[in-house]
Short mmCIF file of C-alpha atoms and ligand atoms in Angstrom, two decimals:
data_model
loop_
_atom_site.label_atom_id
_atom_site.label_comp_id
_atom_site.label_asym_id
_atom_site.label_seq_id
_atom_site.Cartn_x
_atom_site.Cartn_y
_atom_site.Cartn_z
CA UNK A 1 0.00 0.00 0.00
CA UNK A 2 1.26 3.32 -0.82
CA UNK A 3 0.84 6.35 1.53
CA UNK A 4 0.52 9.93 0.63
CA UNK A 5 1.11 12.56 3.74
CA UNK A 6 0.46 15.51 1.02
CA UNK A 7 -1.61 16.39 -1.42
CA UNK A 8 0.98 17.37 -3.98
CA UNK A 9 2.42 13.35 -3.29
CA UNK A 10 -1.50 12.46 -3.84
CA UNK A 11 -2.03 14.23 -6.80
CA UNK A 12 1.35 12.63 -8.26
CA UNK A 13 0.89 9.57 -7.92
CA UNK A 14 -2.89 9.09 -9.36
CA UNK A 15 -1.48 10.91 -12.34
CA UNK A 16 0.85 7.89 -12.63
CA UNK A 17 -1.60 5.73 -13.23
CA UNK A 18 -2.93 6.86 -16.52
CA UNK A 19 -5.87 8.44 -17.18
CA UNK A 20 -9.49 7.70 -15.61
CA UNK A 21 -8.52 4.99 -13.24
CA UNK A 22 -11.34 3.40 -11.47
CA UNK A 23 -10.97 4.73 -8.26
CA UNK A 24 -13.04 3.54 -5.46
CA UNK A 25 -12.95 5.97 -2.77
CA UNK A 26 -13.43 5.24 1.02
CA UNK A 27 -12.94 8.69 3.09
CA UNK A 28 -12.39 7.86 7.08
CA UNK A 29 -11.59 9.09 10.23
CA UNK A 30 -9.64 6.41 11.16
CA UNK A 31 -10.21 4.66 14.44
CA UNK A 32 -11.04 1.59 11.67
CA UNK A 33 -12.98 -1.45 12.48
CA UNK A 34 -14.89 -3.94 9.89
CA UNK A 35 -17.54 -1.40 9.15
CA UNK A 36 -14.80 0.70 7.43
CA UNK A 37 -13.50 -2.93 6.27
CA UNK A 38 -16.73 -3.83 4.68
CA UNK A 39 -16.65 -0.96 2.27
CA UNK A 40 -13.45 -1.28 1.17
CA UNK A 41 -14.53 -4.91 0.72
CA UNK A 42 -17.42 -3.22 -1.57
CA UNK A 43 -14.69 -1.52 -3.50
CA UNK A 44 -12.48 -4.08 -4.26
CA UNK A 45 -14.89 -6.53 -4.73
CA UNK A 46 -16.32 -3.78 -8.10
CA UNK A 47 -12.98 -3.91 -8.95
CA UNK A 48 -11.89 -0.29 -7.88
CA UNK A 49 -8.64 0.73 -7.67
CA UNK A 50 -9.25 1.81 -3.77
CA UNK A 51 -8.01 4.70 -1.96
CA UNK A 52 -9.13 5.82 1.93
CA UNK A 53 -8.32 8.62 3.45
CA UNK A 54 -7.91 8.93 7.03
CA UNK A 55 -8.54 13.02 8.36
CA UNK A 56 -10.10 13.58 11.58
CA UNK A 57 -11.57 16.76 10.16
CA UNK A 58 -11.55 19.74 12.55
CA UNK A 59 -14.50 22.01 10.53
CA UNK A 60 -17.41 18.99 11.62
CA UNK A 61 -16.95 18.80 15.19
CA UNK A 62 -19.32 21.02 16.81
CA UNK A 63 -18.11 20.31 20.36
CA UNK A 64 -14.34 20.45 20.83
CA UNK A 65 -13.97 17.54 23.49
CA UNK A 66 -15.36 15.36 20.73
CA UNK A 67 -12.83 16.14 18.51
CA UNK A 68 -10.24 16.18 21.09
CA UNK A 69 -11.16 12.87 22.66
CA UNK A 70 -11.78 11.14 18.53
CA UNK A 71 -9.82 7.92 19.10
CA UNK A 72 -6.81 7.40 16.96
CA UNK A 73 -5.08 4.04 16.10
CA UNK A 74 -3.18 4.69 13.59
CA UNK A 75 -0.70 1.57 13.63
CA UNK A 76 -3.63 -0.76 13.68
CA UNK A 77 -5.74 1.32 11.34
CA UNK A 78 -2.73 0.57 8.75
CA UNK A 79 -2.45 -3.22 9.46
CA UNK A 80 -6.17 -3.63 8.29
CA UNK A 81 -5.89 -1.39 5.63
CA UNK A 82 -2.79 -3.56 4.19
CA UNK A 83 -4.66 -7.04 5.32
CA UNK A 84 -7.99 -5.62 3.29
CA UNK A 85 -5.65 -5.13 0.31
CA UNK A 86 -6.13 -0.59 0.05
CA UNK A 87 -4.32 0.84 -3.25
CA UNK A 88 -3.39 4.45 -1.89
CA UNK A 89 -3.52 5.72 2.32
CA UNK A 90 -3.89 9.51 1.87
CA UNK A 91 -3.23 10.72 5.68
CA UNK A 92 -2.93 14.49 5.61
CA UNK A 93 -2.24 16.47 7.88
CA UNK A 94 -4.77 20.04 8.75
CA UNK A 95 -2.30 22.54 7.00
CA UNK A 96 -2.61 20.33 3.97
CA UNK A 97 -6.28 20.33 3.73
CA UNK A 98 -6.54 23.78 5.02
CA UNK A 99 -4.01 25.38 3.29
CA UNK A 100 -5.90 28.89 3.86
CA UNK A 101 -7.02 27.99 7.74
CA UNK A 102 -10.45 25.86 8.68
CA UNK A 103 -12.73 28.81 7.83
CA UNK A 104 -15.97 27.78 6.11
CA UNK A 105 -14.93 29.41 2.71
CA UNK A 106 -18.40 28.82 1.54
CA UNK A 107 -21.88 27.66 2.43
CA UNK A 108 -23.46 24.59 1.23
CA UNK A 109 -27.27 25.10 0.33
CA UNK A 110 -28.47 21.93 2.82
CA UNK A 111 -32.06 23.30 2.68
CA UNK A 112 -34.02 20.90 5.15
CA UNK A 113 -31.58 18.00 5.56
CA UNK A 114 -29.60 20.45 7.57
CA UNK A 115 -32.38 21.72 9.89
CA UNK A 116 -33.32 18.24 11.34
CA UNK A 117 -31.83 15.03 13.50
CA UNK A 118 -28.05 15.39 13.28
CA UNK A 119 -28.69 18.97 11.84
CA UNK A 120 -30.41 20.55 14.60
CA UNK A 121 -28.29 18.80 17.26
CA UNK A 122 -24.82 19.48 15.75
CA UNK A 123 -25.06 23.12 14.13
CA UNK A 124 -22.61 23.24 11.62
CA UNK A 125 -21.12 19.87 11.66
CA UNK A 126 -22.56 18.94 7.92
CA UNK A 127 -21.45 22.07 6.60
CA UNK A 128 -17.89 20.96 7.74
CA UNK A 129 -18.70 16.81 6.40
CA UNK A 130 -19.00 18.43 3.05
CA UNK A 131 -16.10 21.14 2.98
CA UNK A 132 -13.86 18.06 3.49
CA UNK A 133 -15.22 15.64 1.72
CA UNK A 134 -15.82 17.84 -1.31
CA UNK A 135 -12.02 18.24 -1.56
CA UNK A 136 -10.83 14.93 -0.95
CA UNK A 137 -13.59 14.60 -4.21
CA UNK A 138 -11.76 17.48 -6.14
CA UNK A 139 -8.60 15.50 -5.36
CA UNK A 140 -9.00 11.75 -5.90
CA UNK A 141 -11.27 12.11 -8.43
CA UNK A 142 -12.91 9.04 -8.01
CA UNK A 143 -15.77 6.84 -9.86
CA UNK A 144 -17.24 5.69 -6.63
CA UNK A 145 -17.80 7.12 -3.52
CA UNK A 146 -18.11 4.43 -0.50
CA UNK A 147 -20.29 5.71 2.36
CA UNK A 148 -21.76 3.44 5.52
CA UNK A 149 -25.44 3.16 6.07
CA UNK A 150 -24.62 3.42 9.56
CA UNK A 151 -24.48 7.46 8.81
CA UNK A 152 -27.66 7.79 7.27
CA UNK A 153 -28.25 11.35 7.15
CA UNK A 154 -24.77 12.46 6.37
CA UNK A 155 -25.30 10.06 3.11
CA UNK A 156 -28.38 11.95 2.24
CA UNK A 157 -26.41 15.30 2.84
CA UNK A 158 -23.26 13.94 0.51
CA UNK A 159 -25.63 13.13 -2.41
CA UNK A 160 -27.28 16.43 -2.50
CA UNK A 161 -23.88 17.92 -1.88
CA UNK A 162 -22.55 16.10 -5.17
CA UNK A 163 -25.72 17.32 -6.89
CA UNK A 164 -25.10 20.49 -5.99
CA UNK A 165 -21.69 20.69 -7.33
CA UNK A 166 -22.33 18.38 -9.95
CA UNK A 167 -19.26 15.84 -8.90
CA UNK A 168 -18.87 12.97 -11.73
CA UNK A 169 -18.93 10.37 -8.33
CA UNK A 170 -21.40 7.71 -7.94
CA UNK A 171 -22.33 7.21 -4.49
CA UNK A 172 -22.16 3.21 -3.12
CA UNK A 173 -24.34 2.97 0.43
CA UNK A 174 -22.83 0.28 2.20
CA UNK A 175 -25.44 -1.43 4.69
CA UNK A 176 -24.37 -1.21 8.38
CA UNK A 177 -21.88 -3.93 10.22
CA UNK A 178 -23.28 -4.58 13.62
CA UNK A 179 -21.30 -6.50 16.66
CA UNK A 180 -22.78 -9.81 17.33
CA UNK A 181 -24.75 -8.35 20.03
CA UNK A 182 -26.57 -5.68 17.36
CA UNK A 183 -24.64 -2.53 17.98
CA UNK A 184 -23.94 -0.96 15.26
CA UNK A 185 -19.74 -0.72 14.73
CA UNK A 186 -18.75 2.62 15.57
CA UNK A 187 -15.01 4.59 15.83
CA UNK A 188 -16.84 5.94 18.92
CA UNK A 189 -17.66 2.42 20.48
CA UNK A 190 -13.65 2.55 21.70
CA UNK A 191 -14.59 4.97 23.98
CA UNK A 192 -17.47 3.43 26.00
CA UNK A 193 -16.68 1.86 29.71
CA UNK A 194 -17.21 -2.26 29.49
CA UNK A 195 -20.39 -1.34 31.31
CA UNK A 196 -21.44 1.62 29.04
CA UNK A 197 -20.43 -1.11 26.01
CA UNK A 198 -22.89 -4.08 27.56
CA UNK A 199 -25.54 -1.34 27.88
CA UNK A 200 -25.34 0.28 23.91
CA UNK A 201 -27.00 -2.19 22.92
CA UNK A 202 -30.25 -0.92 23.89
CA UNK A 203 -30.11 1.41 20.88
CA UNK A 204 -30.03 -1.27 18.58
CA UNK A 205 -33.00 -2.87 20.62
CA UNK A 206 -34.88 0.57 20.86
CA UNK A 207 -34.74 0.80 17.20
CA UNK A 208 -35.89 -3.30 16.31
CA UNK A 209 -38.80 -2.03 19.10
CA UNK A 210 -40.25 0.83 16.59
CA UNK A 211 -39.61 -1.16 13.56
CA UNK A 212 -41.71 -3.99 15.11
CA UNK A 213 -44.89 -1.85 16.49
CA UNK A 214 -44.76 0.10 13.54
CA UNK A 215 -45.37 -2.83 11.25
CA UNK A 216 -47.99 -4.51 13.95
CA UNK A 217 -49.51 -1.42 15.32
CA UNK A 218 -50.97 0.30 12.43
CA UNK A 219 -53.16 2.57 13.97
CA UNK A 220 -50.45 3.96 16.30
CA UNK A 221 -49.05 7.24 15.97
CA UNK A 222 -45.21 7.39 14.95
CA UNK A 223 -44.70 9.78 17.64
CA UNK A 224 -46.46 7.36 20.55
CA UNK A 225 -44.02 4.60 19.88
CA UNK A 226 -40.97 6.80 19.55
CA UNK A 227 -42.15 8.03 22.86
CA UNK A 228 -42.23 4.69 24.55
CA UNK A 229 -38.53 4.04 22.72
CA UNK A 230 -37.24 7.46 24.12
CA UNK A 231 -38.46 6.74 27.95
CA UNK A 232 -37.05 3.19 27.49
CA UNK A 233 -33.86 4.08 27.22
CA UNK A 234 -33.77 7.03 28.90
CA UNK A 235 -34.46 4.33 31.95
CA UNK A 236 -31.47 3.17 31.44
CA UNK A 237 -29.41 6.16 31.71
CA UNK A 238 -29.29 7.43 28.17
CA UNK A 239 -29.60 10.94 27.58
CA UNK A 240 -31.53 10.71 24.11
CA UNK A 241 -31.46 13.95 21.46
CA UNK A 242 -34.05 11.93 19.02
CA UNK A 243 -35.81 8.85 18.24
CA UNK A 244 -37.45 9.60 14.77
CA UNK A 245 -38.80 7.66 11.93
CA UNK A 246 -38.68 9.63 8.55
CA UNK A 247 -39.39 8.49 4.90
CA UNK A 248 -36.15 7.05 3.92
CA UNK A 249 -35.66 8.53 0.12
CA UNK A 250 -35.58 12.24 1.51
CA UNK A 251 -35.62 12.36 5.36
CA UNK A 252 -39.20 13.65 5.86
CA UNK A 253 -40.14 13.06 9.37
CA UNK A 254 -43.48 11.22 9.13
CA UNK A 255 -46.24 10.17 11.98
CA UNK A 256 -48.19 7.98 9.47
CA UNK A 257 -47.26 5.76 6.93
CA UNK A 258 -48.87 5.44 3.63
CA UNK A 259 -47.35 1.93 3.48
CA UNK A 260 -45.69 3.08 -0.07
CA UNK A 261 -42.39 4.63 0.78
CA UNK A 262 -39.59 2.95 2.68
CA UNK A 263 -39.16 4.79 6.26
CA UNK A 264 -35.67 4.88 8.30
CA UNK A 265 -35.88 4.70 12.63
CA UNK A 266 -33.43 6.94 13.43
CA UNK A 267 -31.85 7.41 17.18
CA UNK A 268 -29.42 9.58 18.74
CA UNK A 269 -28.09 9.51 22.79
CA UNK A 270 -25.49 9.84 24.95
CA UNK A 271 -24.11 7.08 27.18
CA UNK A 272 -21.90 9.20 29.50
CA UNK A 273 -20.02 11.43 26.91
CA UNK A 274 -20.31 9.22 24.05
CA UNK A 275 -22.59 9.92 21.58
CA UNK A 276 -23.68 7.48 19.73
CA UNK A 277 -26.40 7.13 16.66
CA UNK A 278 -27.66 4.30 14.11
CA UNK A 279 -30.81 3.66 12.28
CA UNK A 280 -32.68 0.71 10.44
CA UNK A 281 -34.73 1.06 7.13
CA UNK A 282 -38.13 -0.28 7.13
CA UNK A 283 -39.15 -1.53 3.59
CA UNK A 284 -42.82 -2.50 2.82
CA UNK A 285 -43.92 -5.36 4.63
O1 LIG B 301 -18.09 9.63 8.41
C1 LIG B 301 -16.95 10.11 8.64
O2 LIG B 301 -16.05 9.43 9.16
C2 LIG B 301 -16.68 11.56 8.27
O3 LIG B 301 -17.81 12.34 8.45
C3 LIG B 301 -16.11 11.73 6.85
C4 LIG B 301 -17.12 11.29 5.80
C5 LIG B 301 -14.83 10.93 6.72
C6 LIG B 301 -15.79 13.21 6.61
O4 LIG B 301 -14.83 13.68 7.49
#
């Protein structure tokens, strides 16, 4: 595997390999585990030539112990990267992607995706998702962009953010890896207690809860059983910022269902400091 500290180093070495490689592209904050694995699985396995980045990008954290306390495992992060068979390991550092400082240079016209869930709980932080990710775009150049599931809403935002600029990049959604247990693999799973770990789980249960009365219970309101979710876990110590179900294609948050569009259950809480989310897609019965 080669690795590429700058951008100039980057930018040389794609150029070596000819023109319009098939570039599968994987960006990452490191802190990799199999959910990271299992799209550049994806990528290799539709024969891209694969490059991840690794960037713990200053410009999306909204709260600064986050971003201080955003594990980092680099020496392991490169063992899996070589044993999953990576092309290219771009690892810049800040002054390379912010050559001119970590300024917002521009705003990205988000419109509603940006105003709900993730939006309204972490002002900003999507506006800083796409200022990075639009540049690592502008600078591998790839064919295929690999996302996880597991980020729902931050998919959504990407895809309207390649619209927008009208980036040549299709966009891969890679469904979620999940522990044995159900919880959803997360960078931020490191930083859980072992007690704090046992108990996570409940999101994944709190979410296979709505799923399950909102396919029996068709007369409930969306907002009664996200209710019940909400005080479950907040039973068990989670401080909770949402439990939502929305139409899956664009996000609307729904209270009915016409039974026609696919819906997502989305959840959001903290155990201790650690916030996690996840979500499951509901697809007609
Ligand atoms: O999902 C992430 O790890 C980050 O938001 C991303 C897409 C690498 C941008 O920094």
């Amino acid at each position: 595997m080669v690795i590429c500290k700058t951008v100039d180093s980057l930018r040389e070495y794609l150029t070596s390999l000819g023109s319009s490689p098939n570039i599968g592209f994987i960006p990452t904050m490191g802190a990799l585990h199999d959910g990271h694995a299992s799209l550049m699985r994806a990528a290799k396995s539709q024969g891209q030539f694969t490059v991840v980045s690794i960037f713990v990008n200053p410009t999306q954290f909204n709260d600064p112990s986050d971003f201080a306390k955003y594990p980092k495992t680099l020496p392991e992060d490169i063992l899996l990267l070589e044993r999953t068979g990576v092309d290219v390991l771009f690892l810049p550092d800040v002054s390379e992607m912010y050559p001119e400082g970590t300024q917002l240079s521009e705003h990205y016209d988000l419109g509603y995706l940006e105003t709900i869930l993730e939006g309204k709980y972490r002002p900003g932080h999507f506006q800083g998702v796409c200022q990075v990710v639009e540049r690592l775009l502008k600078l591998v150049a790839p064919k295929k962009l690999y996302l996880g599931q597991k980020d729902y809403q931050q998919c959504m935002v990407l895809r309207k953010m390649i619209s927008l600029k009208q980036l040549p990049v299709e966009l891969v959604i890679v469904p979620t890896r999940r522990e044995i247990d159900g919880l959803a693999m997360s960078s931020r799973n490191m930083r859980l207690n072992e007690a704090q770990r046992k108990g996570a789980i409940a999101l994944f249960q709190a979410l296979e809860e709505v799923k399950h009365n909102i396919l029996e219970k068709t007369n409930a309101s969306f907002s009664s059983i996200t209710s019940a979710a909400q005080h479950v876990l907040e039973s068990k110590g989670f401080i909770v910022d949402y439990v939502s179900v929305a139409q899956a294609p664009d996000l609307q948050l729904v209270d009915h269902w016409d039974g026609k569009v696919p819906l997502v259950v989305l959840v959001a809480a903290f155990s201790g400091e650690v916030r996690l989310i996840d979500n499951e897609l509901i697809n007609l019965p």
